[in-house]
Amino acid sequence: MSAAAENGAPGEVAAPEPSYDARAVEARRQRDWRERDAFATPPPDPDRPDAYVKAVCPFTSGHIHVGHVRSYTIADAYARWRRMSGDAVLFSIGFDAFGLPAELAAIANKESPADWVQRSYEHMLRQFERMGFSFDWERVFVSSDEEQYRWSQWLFLAFLDAGLLYQEEATVDWCDSCQTTLASLQVEDGRCWRCNGPARLIKRKQWFLRISAYLEQNERGIEDHAGKWDRPALTAQRAILGRVDGVEIDLHGADGALTCFTEHPDAIGQARFVLVSPRHPELERLLGDRPGVLAELEEVRQGGWQRGDRSAESVPAIDSGVRLTAPNGAELPLVISPAVDGRYGPTAVLGIPAADESDGVIARRLDLPRPEPTAPTSNGKAPRPAVRYRAGDFAISRQRSWGAPIPIVHCDDCGEVPVRKEDLPVRLPRDLKPTGEGNPLAAREDFMATTCPRCGADARRETDTLDCHFDDLWMWLPTCVPKADRDRQMFDHPECERWLPGAMLIHGADGGGYFFDQRITAKALRDIGPLAHLTDGEQFTGAVMHEMVTQDGRKMSKHLGNVVDPDDLMERVGADTTRLAVLHGARPSRALNWTENAVQYCAKFLSDLWAYAAERLPGPDPHEAAAAPDPDGAPQRRERLEGWVATAAAKVTEDLERVEMQRAVKNAMRLFDRIEEFETKSRRANRGDLA
RNA sequence: GCCCGGGUAGCCGAAUUGGUCCAGGCAGCGCGCUUAAAACGCGUGACCCCUCGGGGUGUGCGGGUUCGAAUCCCGUCCCGGGCACCA
């Protein structure tokens, strides 16, 4: 297309380009969208149903990858289809900007994480626009913005009021010479990534989120959405919940009873020991005065074993010396092992080698005696049905400077005092420049100095920040609220009621864990008050969790050197070919194995389609043109063509509704084949008539 | 180790709820067009047997349920992903 035509005045009819020039076509369309603000969230309209389509919130890594391209292409196709169906669509995006990688990048670049994040997301937004995604750019948010993280802090305080937060000791890696906590990523072979000094585990008091309070409700939500969420989404939610059905019985020992679970009710009589989590709340009571065992327990709780493998052969297992009496009179040794946590949560279970292989391994390793059943005990009650969930509470506080400060103040007289909600946000200094040494927040007097919300005396701020997983807990909500209102109203904004529950969540399969915790957050917010209208506590009626993008059977990663660069694709074949290729390549529920082959195939399809349309349609925009000229085909062929068109439209519509984008693409391609075939046959028939 | 997926032609994959396995694409091969090549178009396209009409075997492997299994069940092998202060 010539520059003159490209810049032609409105209304001027441009000649169709003879060949498909993706760059020119896309530039023209994207400029038009921008000028018309085509994807702005529409105001409420009683005649148009509202549909909120939620895509994943990417981390501000600085560059989009093919996984993003797949996810947003699926979501974008769905959002566009809903718009074309007449719905008022909310489709935007937010960035997950707090977290360790931003901090590490800032250290490497000797700049503030805030600057790095801003540069990163601005570049990613340009890439998204170049890809042609139909986001409402006005509603974009960044989790590290003050108007955003103030609400993470608000949520912390609301959870605290609701009894959903508690403090508990946990272990973290610590480097003595850098005087800082180390993430797992920063520990290499037990040494600090920065100074190569030894890393050691220390205890820290951490805030934990009590998701266990909502597990049963989450389970009900999963079952209620069978048929509404796609299969991968459902199975992922079930897997994360980790429900195990079985029975529980009470065993008795010198220091009281212990309720034990087993998923093998038929094999209770063959139990040879009791396996108990190091985190079991009643463990100290049962152990009584056994200094040696308590010391060993302490070591296990320090958690060093987690760095190694988790097989039954190597997982720690301590024979406590305590004996508990089973209903059949057998004396069962009490074994402490974290092996139970990963399967049943922090509970106690029967060890039954006859029914469970790893139980057999542990019995052999500890050389446990085979207990002899005696007469059934009189106090043995019958086993009762019971359920355990693997999902459990998790720590949400981090000893890092690039995060939302935890809104707690330390007062000499009052102790730990929550900041008042009306005093939020607790501002994170934007000009922090972490070095990897010490705690940058603790060194900032302008941040640390404050007064006690309770007594007004001088006080110090908490230096721990919220883990970015905490920011994620409510990332499904901010785009519901117009940007201009976000600094004063969020969870109880009227538009939350307009858009929630959302029509569709489209996310990578790796996001199942987030979705699980987010669903618990929705239920908590319903109970706390602002989202009371979500009666079942579920924020999305539809959910699709697509699989990842692979190459050569492996997940794409820099480490494996098998990444595909979206910028390169946009340069070479254009955004539309790239988008068509990711939709066409595999259905969402399957891994997409990337091949250049598929890209070339899609490029050819678009090129053929363009050439076909250019020959027949007057303008560069096919949908603005009149219907194709009536070919002189026989009436019965024309009828068949009409049948194909109707069938294709019905099928594609159904496919789009079910987010089966691969099928939609294939049905559209098939229709094009049919139309070409129709014309070929018509031409042949006409030649025959003339002859 | 535990949890979740997957294994269909030389390659990518259709067949999603049990109903004619392998649509479509790519590579290959043949033909057409061409001085030639590329591009393009048409055809062919699992394996074995064959009297050339067809017959048989084929969805990692072994069993099972069923009138009927890629699909459901049991076992087994292989591959991938997830279980952390990475997001």
PDB file of N, CA, C and O in Angstrom, chain A residues 116-177:
ATOM      1  N   TRP A 116      12.559   0.294  37.129  1.00  0.00           N
ATOM      2  CA  TRP A 116      12.686  -0.892  36.275  1.00  0.00           C
ATOM      3  C   TRP A 116      11.308  -1.412  35.879  1.00  0.00           C
ATOM      4  O   TRP A 116      11.058  -1.733  34.711  1.00  0.00           O
ATOM      5  N   VAL A 117      10.408  -1.443  36.868  1.00  0.00           N
ATOM      6  CA  VAL A 117       9.052  -1.943  36.611  1.00  0.00           C
ATOM      7  C   VAL A 117       8.347  -1.070  35.580  1.00  0.00           C
ATOM      8  O   VAL A 117       7.717  -1.567  34.647  1.00  0.00           O
ATOM      9  N   GLN A 118       8.486   0.235  35.736  1.00  0.00           N
ATOM     10  CA  GLN A 118       7.791   1.131  34.821  1.00  0.00           C
ATOM     11  C   GLN A 118       8.280   0.946  33.391  1.00  0.00           C
ATOM     12  O   GLN A 118       7.483   0.831  32.449  1.00  0.00           O
ATOM     13  N   ARG A 119       9.574   0.885  33.228  1.00  0.00           N
ATOM     14  CA  ARG A 119      10.126   0.671  31.888  1.00  0.00           C
ATOM     15  C   ARG A 119       9.625  -0.656  31.309  1.00  0.00           C
ATOM     16  O   ARG A 119       9.276  -0.764  30.142  1.00  0.00           O
ATOM     17  N   SER A 120       9.590  -1.666  32.182  1.00  0.00           N
ATOM     18  CA  SER A 120       9.211  -3.004  31.731  1.00  0.00           C
ATOM     19  C   SER A 120       7.762  -3.054  31.264  1.00  0.00           C
ATOM     20  O   SER A 120       7.460  -3.563  30.187  1.00  0.00           O
ATOM     21  N   TYR A 121       6.854  -2.521  32.078  1.00  0.00           N
ATOM     22  CA  TYR A 121       5.457  -2.698  31.684  1.00  0.00           C
ATOM     23  C   TYR A 121       5.083  -1.788  30.520  1.00  0.00           C
ATOM     24  O   TYR A 121       4.231  -2.138  29.703  1.00  0.00           O
ATOM     25  N   GLU A 122       5.754  -0.635  30.420  1.00  0.00           N
ATOM     26  CA  GLU A 122       5.451   0.229  29.279  1.00  0.00           C
ATOM     27  C   GLU A 122       5.838  -0.465  27.968  1.00  0.00           C
ATOM     28  O   GLU A 122       5.121  -0.403  26.974  1.00  0.00           O
ATOM     29  N   HIS A 123       6.958  -1.149  28.007  1.00  0.00           N
ATOM     30  CA  HIS A 123       7.381  -1.872  26.806  1.00  0.00           C
ATOM     31  C   HIS A 123       6.412  -3.014  26.499  1.00  0.00           C
ATOM     32  O   HIS A 123       6.037  -3.247  25.342  1.00  0.00           O
ATOM     33  N   MET A 124       5.974  -3.716  27.538  1.00  0.00           N
ATOM     34  CA  MET A 124       5.047  -4.831  27.331  1.00  0.00           C
ATOM     35  C   MET A 124       3.711  -4.340  26.793  1.00  0.00           C
ATOM     36  O   MET A 124       3.088  -4.993  25.937  1.00  0.00           O
ATOM     37  N   LEU A 125       3.271  -3.159  27.268  1.00  0.00           N
ATOM     38  CA  LEU A 125       2.012  -2.617  26.747  1.00  0.00           C
ATOM     39  C   LEU A 125       2.138  -2.309  25.259  1.00  0.00           C
ATOM     40  O   LEU A 125       1.202  -2.546  24.484  1.00  0.00           O
ATOM     41  N   ARG A 126       3.302  -1.792  24.859  1.00  0.00           N
ATOM     42  CA  ARG A 126       3.507  -1.536  23.419  1.00  0.00           C
ATOM     43  C   ARG A 126       3.463  -2.845  22.645  1.00  0.00           C
ATOM     44  O   ARG A 126       2.888  -2.921  21.553  1.00  0.00           O
ATOM     45  N   GLN A 127       4.048  -3.893  23.206  1.00  0.00           N
ATOM     46  CA  GLN A 127       4.007  -5.190  22.520  1.00  0.00           C
ATOM     47  C   GLN A 127       2.573  -5.712  22.413  1.00  0.00           C
ATOM     48  O   GLN A 127       2.167  -6.246  21.386  1.00  0.00           O
ATOM     49  N   PHE A 128       1.806  -5.534  23.476  1.00  0.00           N
ATOM     50  CA  PHE A 128       0.404  -5.985  23.459  1.00  0.00           C
ATOM     51  C   PHE A 128      -0.385  -5.240  22.393  1.00  0.00           C
ATOM     52  O   PHE A 128      -1.198  -5.825  21.682  1.00  0.00           O
ATOM     53  N   GLU A 129      -0.129  -3.933  22.307  1.00  0.00           N
ATOM     54  CA  GLU A 129      -0.866  -3.146  21.321  1.00  0.00           C
ATOM     55  C   GLU A 129      -0.476  -3.582  19.913  1.00  0.00           C
ATOM     56  O   GLU A 129      -1.321  -3.709  19.030  1.00  0.00           O
ATOM     57  N   ARG A 130       0.810  -3.855  19.731  1.00  0.00           N
ATOM     58  CA  ARG A 130       1.294  -4.307  18.422  1.00  0.00           C
ATOM     59  C   ARG A 130       0.691  -5.669  18.061  1.00  0.00           C
ATOM     60  O   ARG A 130       0.480  -5.987  16.893  1.00  0.00           O
ATOM     61  N   MET A 131       0.426  -6.492  19.104  1.00  0.00           N
ATOM     62  CA  MET A 131      -0.210  -7.792  18.854  1.00  0.00           C
ATOM     63  C   MET A 131      -1.694  -7.634  18.518  1.00  0.00           C
ATOM     64  O   MET A 131      -2.358  -8.592  18.127  1.00  0.00           O
ATOM     65  N   GLY A 132      -2.222  -6.438  18.744  1.00  0.00           N
ATOM     66  CA  GLY A 132      -3.608  -6.185  18.392  1.00  0.00           C
ATOM     67  C   GLY A 132      -4.612  -6.641  19.443  1.00  0.00           C
ATOM     68  O   GLY A 132      -5.783  -6.868  19.122  1.00  0.00           O
ATOM     69  N   PHE A 133      -4.167  -6.772  20.686  1.00  0.00           N
ATOM     70  CA  PHE A 133      -5.105  -7.195  21.729  1.00  0.00           C
ATOM     71  C   PHE A 133      -6.058  -6.061  22.072  1.00  0.00           C
ATOM     72  O   PHE A 133      -5.662  -4.897  22.125  1.00  0.00           O
ATOM     73  N   SER A 134      -7.303  -6.418  22.312  1.00  0.00           N
ATOM     74  CA  SER A 134      -8.344  -5.406  22.469  1.00  0.00           C
ATOM     75  C   SER A 134      -8.572  -5.049  23.932  1.00  0.00           C
ATOM     76  O   SER A 134      -9.681  -5.100  24.426  1.00  0.00           O
ATOM     77  N   PHE A 135      -7.503  -4.706  24.612  1.00  0.00           N
ATOM     78  CA  PHE A 135      -7.629  -4.302  26.019  1.00  0.00           C
ATOM     79  C   PHE A 135      -8.188  -2.885  26.127  1.00  0.00           C
ATOM     80  O   PHE A 135      -7.916  -2.041  25.266  1.00  0.00           O
ATOM     81  N   ASP A 136      -8.912  -2.647  27.200  1.00  0.00           N
ATOM     82  CA  ASP A 136      -9.263  -1.282  27.576  1.00  0.00           C
ATOM     83  C   ASP A 136      -8.023  -0.692  28.242  1.00  0.00           C
ATOM     84  O   ASP A 136      -7.711  -1.000  29.391  1.00  0.00           O
ATOM     85  N   TRP A 137      -7.301   0.129  27.493  1.00  0.00           N
ATOM     86  CA  TRP A 137      -6.007   0.643  27.982  1.00  0.00           C
ATOM     87  C   TRP A 137      -6.179   1.567  29.174  1.00  0.00           C
ATOM     88  O   TRP A 137      -5.257   1.731  29.976  1.00  0.00           O
ATOM     89  N   GLU A 138      -7.350   2.168  29.286  1.00  0.00           N
ATOM     90  CA  GLU A 138      -7.593   3.099  30.391  1.00  0.00           C
ATOM     91  C   GLU A 138      -7.627   2.362  31.732  1.00  0.00           C
ATOM     92  O   GLU A 138      -7.239   2.906  32.747  1.00  0.00           O
ATOM     93  N   ARG A 139      -8.071   1.111  31.733  1.00  0.00           N
ATOM     94  CA  ARG A 139      -8.265   0.408  33.007  1.00  0.00           C
ATOM     95  C   ARG A 139      -7.059  -0.434  33.429  1.00  0.00           C
ATOM     96  O   ARG A 139      -7.122  -1.172  34.409  1.00  0.00           O
ATOM     97  N   VAL A 140      -5.986  -0.375  32.677  1.00  0.00           N
ATOM     98  CA  VAL A 140      -4.780  -1.135  33.026  1.00  0.00           C
ATOM     99  C   VAL A 140      -4.293  -0.726  34.418  1.00  0.00           C
ATOM    100  O   VAL A 140      -4.389   0.445  34.793  1.00  0.00           O
ATOM    101  N   PHE A 141      -3.844  -1.703  35.185  1.00  0.00           N
ATOM    102  CA  PHE A 141      -3.294  -1.364  36.507  1.00  0.00           C
ATOM    103  C   PHE A 141      -1.943  -2.045  36.703  1.00  0.00           C
ATOM    104  O   PHE A 141      -1.586  -2.964  35.972  1.00  0.00           O
ATOM    105  N   VAL A 142      -1.203  -1.550  37.688  1.00  0.00           N
ATOM    106  CA  VAL A 142       0.097  -2.109  38.033  1.00  0.00           C
ATOM    107  C   VAL A 142       0.110  -2.309  39.541  1.00  0.00           C
ATOM    108  O   VAL A 142      -0.164  -1.370  40.288  1.00  0.00           O
ATOM    109  N   SER A 143       0.400  -3.534  39.961  1.00  0.00           N
ATOM    110  CA  SER A 143       0.195  -3.850  41.388  1.00  0.00           C
ATOM    111  C   SER A 143       1.108  -3.058  42.305  1.00  0.00           C
ATOM    112  O   SER A 143       0.830  -2.921  43.488  1.00  0.00           O
ATOM    113  N   SER A 144       2.197  -2.492  41.773  1.00  0.00           N
ATOM    114  CA  SER A 144       3.102  -1.743  42.641  1.00  0.00           C
ATOM    115  C   SER A 144       2.746  -0.259  42.706  1.00  0.00           C
ATOM    116  O   SER A 144       3.441   0.513  43.364  1.00  0.00           O
ATOM    117  N   ASP A 145       1.664   0.141  42.016  1.00  0.00           N
ATOM    118  CA  ASP A 145       1.222   1.530  42.125  1.00  0.00           C
ATOM    119  C   ASP A 145       0.522   1.729  43.462  1.00  0.00           C
ATOM    120  O   ASP A 145      -0.180   0.855  43.956  1.00  0.00           O
ATOM    121  N   GLU A 146       0.701   2.933  43.972  1.00  0.00           N
ATOM    122  CA  GLU A 146       0.153   3.245  45.292  1.00  0.00           C
ATOM    123  C   GLU A 146      -1.366   3.026  45.365  1.00  0.00           C
ATOM    124  O   GLU A 146      -1.880   2.462  46.327  1.00  0.00           O
ATOM    125  N   GLU A 147      -2.065   3.450  44.313  1.00  0.00           N
ATOM    126  CA  GLU A 147      -3.527   3.304  44.320  1.00  0.00           C
ATOM    127  C   GLU A 147      -3.936   1.838  44.314  1.00  0.00           C
ATOM    128  O   GLU A 147      -5.090   1.497  44.568  1.00  0.00           O
ATOM    129  N   GLN A 148      -2.977   0.999  43.968  1.00  0.00           N
ATOM    130  CA  GLN A 148      -3.237  -0.419  43.899  1.00  0.00           C
ATOM    131  C   GLN A 148      -2.863  -1.112  45.207  1.00  0.00           C
ATOM    132  O   GLN A 148      -3.680  -1.788  45.820  1.00  0.00           O
ATOM    133  N   TYR A 149      -1.620  -0.918  45.665  1.00  0.00           N
ATOM    134  CA  TYR A 149      -1.186  -1.690  46.832  1.00  0.00           C
ATOM    135  C   TYR A 149      -1.824  -1.196  48.123  1.00  0.00           C
ATOM    136  O   TYR A 149      -1.838  -1.910  49.111  1.00  0.00           O
ATOM    137  N   ARG A 150      -2.381   0.021  48.106  1.00  0.00           N
ATOM    138  CA  ARG A 150      -3.118   0.454  49.303  1.00  0.00           C
ATOM    139  C   ARG A 150      -4.263  -0.528  49.583  1.00  0.00           C
ATOM    140  O   ARG A 150      -4.646  -0.735  50.726  1.00  0.00           O
ATOM    141  N   TRP A 151      -4.812  -1.101  48.523  1.00  0.00           N
ATOM    142  CA  TRP A 151      -5.932  -2.029  48.713  1.00  0.00           C
ATOM    143  C   TRP A 151      -5.445  -3.426  49.094  1.00  0.00           C
ATOM    144  O   TRP A 151      -6.179  -4.195  49.717  1.00  0.00           O
ATOM    145  N   SER A 152      -4.216  -3.756  48.720  1.00  0.00           N
ATOM    146  CA  SER A 152      -3.627  -4.989  49.253  1.00  0.00           C
ATOM    147  C   SER A 152      -3.477  -4.846  50.764  1.00  0.00           C
ATOM    148  O   SER A 152      -3.737  -5.771  51.538  1.00  0.00           O
ATOM    149  N   GLN A 153      -3.047  -3.657  51.176  1.00  0.00           N
ATOM    150  CA  GLN A 153      -2.913  -3.402  52.609  1.00  0.00           C
ATOM    151  C   GLN A 153      -4.282  -3.409  53.291  1.00  0.00           C
ATOM    152  O   GLN A 153      -4.435  -3.931  54.393  1.00  0.00           O
ATOM    153  N   TRP A 154      -5.241  -2.822  52.620  1.00  0.00           N
ATOM    154  CA  TRP A 154      -6.615  -2.831  53.161  1.00  0.00           C
ATOM    155  C   TRP A 154      -7.090  -4.278  53.346  1.00  0.00           C
ATOM    156  O   TRP A 154      -7.689  -4.627  54.367  1.00  0.00           O
ATOM    157  N   LEU A 155      -6.784  -5.101  52.348  1.00  0.00           N
ATOM    158  CA  LEU A 155      -7.216  -6.499  52.401  1.00  0.00           C
ATOM    159  C   LEU A 155      -6.534  -7.215  53.565  1.00  0.00           C
ATOM    160  O   LEU A 155      -7.154  -8.019  54.264  1.00  0.00           O
ATOM    161  N   PHE A 156      -5.273  -6.902  53.794  1.00  0.00           N
ATOM    162  CA  PHE A 156      -4.563  -7.474  54.933  1.00  0.00           C
ATOM    163  C   PHE A 156      -5.295  -7.128  56.235  1.00  0.00           C
ATOM    164  O   PHE A 156      -5.558  -8.002  57.065  1.00  0.00           O
ATOM    165  N   LEU A 157      -5.645  -5.863  56.380  1.00  0.00           N
ATOM    166  CA  LEU A 157      -6.329  -5.440  57.612  1.00  0.00           C
ATOM    167  C   LEU A 157      -7.712  -6.081  57.725  1.00  0.00           C
ATOM    168  O   LEU A 157      -8.140  -6.475  58.818  1.00  0.00           O
ATOM    169  N   ALA A 158      -8.392  -6.206  56.590  1.00  0.00           N
ATOM    170  CA  ALA A 158      -9.723  -6.826  56.609  1.00  0.00           C
ATOM    171  C   ALA A 158      -9.614  -8.305  56.987  1.00  0.00           C
ATOM    172  O   ALA A 158     -10.430  -8.813  57.773  1.00  0.00           O
ATOM    173  N   PHE A 159      -8.615  -8.974  56.449  1.00  0.00           N
ATOM    174  CA  PHE A 159      -8.388 -10.371  56.813  1.00  0.00           C
ATOM    175  C   PHE A 159      -8.041 -10.499  58.293  1.00  0.00           C
ATOM    176  O   PHE A 159      -8.472 -11.428  58.973  1.00  0.00           O
ATOM    177  N   LEU A 160      -7.247  -9.550  58.758  1.00  0.00           N
ATOM    178  CA  LEU A 160      -6.853  -9.565  60.172  1.00  0.00           C
ATOM    179  C   LEU A 160      -8.096  -9.439  61.060  1.00  0.00           C
ATOM    180  O   LEU A 160      -8.281 -10.217  62.006  1.00  0.00           O
ATOM    181  N   ASP A 161      -8.966  -8.488  60.715  1.00  0.00           N
ATOM    182  CA  ASP A 161     -10.206  -8.312  61.470  1.00  0.00           C
ATOM    183  C   ASP A 161     -11.061  -9.571  61.424  1.00  0.00           C
ATOM    184  O   ASP A 161     -11.742  -9.910  62.389  1.00  0.00           O
ATOM    185  N   ALA A 162     -11.039 -10.251  60.294  1.00  0.00           N
ATOM    186  CA  ALA A 162     -11.907 -11.418  60.113  1.00  0.00           C
ATOM    187  C   ALA A 162     -11.301 -12.687  60.702  1.00  0.00           C
ATOM    188  O   ALA A 162     -11.886 -13.767  60.591  1.00  0.00           O
ATOM    189  N   GLY A 163     -10.124 -12.564  61.306  1.00  0.00           N
ATOM    190  CA  GLY A 163      -9.500 -13.738  61.918  1.00  0.00           C
ATOM    191  C   GLY A 163      -8.877 -14.690  60.910  1.00  0.00           C
ATOM    192  O   GLY A 163      -8.677 -15.868  61.198  1.00  0.00           O
ATOM    193  N   LEU A 164      -8.579 -14.191  59.725  1.00  0.00           N
ATOM    194  CA  LEU A 164      -8.025 -15.063  58.687  1.00  0.00           C
ATOM    195  C   LEU A 164      -6.502 -14.989  58.619  1.00  0.00           C
ATOM    196  O   LEU A 164      -5.896 -15.625  57.762  1.00  0.00           O
ATOM    197  N   LEU A 165      -5.903 -14.195  59.498  1.00  0.00           N
ATOM    198  CA  LEU A 165      -4.444 -14.120  59.526  1.00  0.00           C
ATOM    199  C   LEU A 165      -3.960 -14.510  60.915  1.00  0.00           C
ATOM    200  O   LEU A 165      -4.608 -14.211  61.916  1.00  0.00           O
ATOM    201  N   TYR A 166      -2.850 -15.188  60.958  1.00  0.00           N
ATOM    202  CA  TYR A 166      -2.220 -15.482  62.242  1.00  0.00           C
ATOM    203  C   TYR A 166      -0.716 -15.506  62.051  1.00  0.00           C
ATOM    204  O   TYR A 166      -0.223 -15.621  60.931  1.00  0.00           O
ATOM    205  N   GLN A 167      -0.006 -15.405  63.164  1.00  0.00           N
ATOM    206  CA  GLN A 167       1.445 -15.419  63.080  1.00  0.00           C
ATOM    207  C   GLN A 167       1.994 -16.725  63.596  1.00  0.00           C
ATOM    208  O   GLN A 167       1.480 -17.291  64.557  1.00  0.00           O
ATOM    209  N   GLU A 168       3.043 -17.193  62.928  1.00  0.00           N
ATOM    210  CA  GLU A 168       3.664 -18.429  63.348  1.00  0.00           C
ATOM    211  C   GLU A 168       5.124 -18.379  62.930  1.00  0.00           C
ATOM    212  O   GLU A 168       5.480 -17.734  61.952  1.00  0.00           O
ATOM    213  N   GLU A 169       5.940 -19.100  63.696  1.00  0.00           N
ATOM    214  CA  GLU A 169       7.352 -19.170  63.349  1.00  0.00           C
ATOM    215  C   GLU A 169       7.529 -20.012  62.093  1.00  0.00           C
ATOM    216  O   GLU A 169       6.886 -21.029  61.922  1.00  0.00           O
ATOM    217  N   ALA A 170       8.399 -19.561  61.226  1.00  0.00           N
ATOM    218  CA  ALA A 170       8.747 -20.353  60.050  1.00  0.00           C
ATOM    219  C   ALA A 170      10.231 -20.142  59.785  1.00  0.00           C
ATOM    220  O   ALA A 170      10.846 -19.241  60.348  1.00  0.00           O
ATOM    221  N   THR A 171      10.782 -21.000  58.967  1.00  0.00           N
ATOM    222  CA  THR A 171      12.222 -20.885  58.717  1.00  0.00           C
ATOM    223  C   THR A 171      12.472 -20.239  57.367  1.00  0.00           C
ATOM    224  O   THR A 171      11.738 -20.447  56.414  1.00  0.00           O
ATOM    225  N   VAL A 172      13.534 -19.446  57.332  1.00  0.00           N
ATOM    226  CA  VAL A 172      13.966 -18.837  56.068  1.00  0.00           C
ATOM    227  C   VAL A 172      15.484 -18.930  55.982  1.00  0.00           C
ATOM    228  O   VAL A 172      16.168 -19.034  56.996  1.00  0.00           O
ATOM    229  N   ASP A 173      15.983 -18.896  54.766  1.00  0.00           N
ATOM    230  CA  ASP A 173      17.433 -18.866  54.573  1.00  0.00           C
ATOM    231  C   ASP A 173      17.956 -17.473  54.903  1.00  0.00           C
ATOM    232  O   ASP A 173      17.323 -16.467  54.593  1.00  0.00           O
ATOM    233  N   TRP A 174      19.112 -17.450  55.495  1.00  0.00           N
ATOM    234  CA  TRP A 174      19.691 -16.181  55.933  1.00  0.00           C
ATOM    235  C   TRP A 174      21.179 -16.188  55.637  1.00  0.00           C
ATOM    236  O   TRP A 174      21.854 -17.212  55.803  1.00  0.00           O
ATOM    237  N   CYS A 175      21.677 -15.053  55.155  1.00  0.00           N
ATOM    238  CA  CYS A 175      23.118 -14.909  54.936  1.00  0.00           C
ATOM    239  C   CYS A 175      23.669 -13.942  55.973  1.00  0.00           C
ATOM    240  O   CYS A 175      23.229 -12.784  56.047  1.00  0.00           O
ATOM    241  N   ASP A 176      24.617 -14.412  56.764  1.00  0.00           N
ATOM    242  CA  ASP A 176      25.156 -13.572  57.846  1.00  0.00           C
ATOM    243  C   ASP A 176      25.942 -12.387  57.312  1.00  0.00           C
ATOM    244  O   ASP A 176      25.868 -11.293  57.858  1.00  0.00           O
ATOM    245  N   SER A 177      26.670 -12.604  56.232  1.00  0.00           N
ATOM    246  CA  SER A 177      27.524 -11.499  55.794  1.00  0.00           C
ATOM    247  C   SER A 177      26.717 -10.432  55.057  1.00  0.00           C
ATOM    248  O   SER A 177      27.004  -9.253  55.165  1.00  0.00           O
TER     249      SER A 177
END
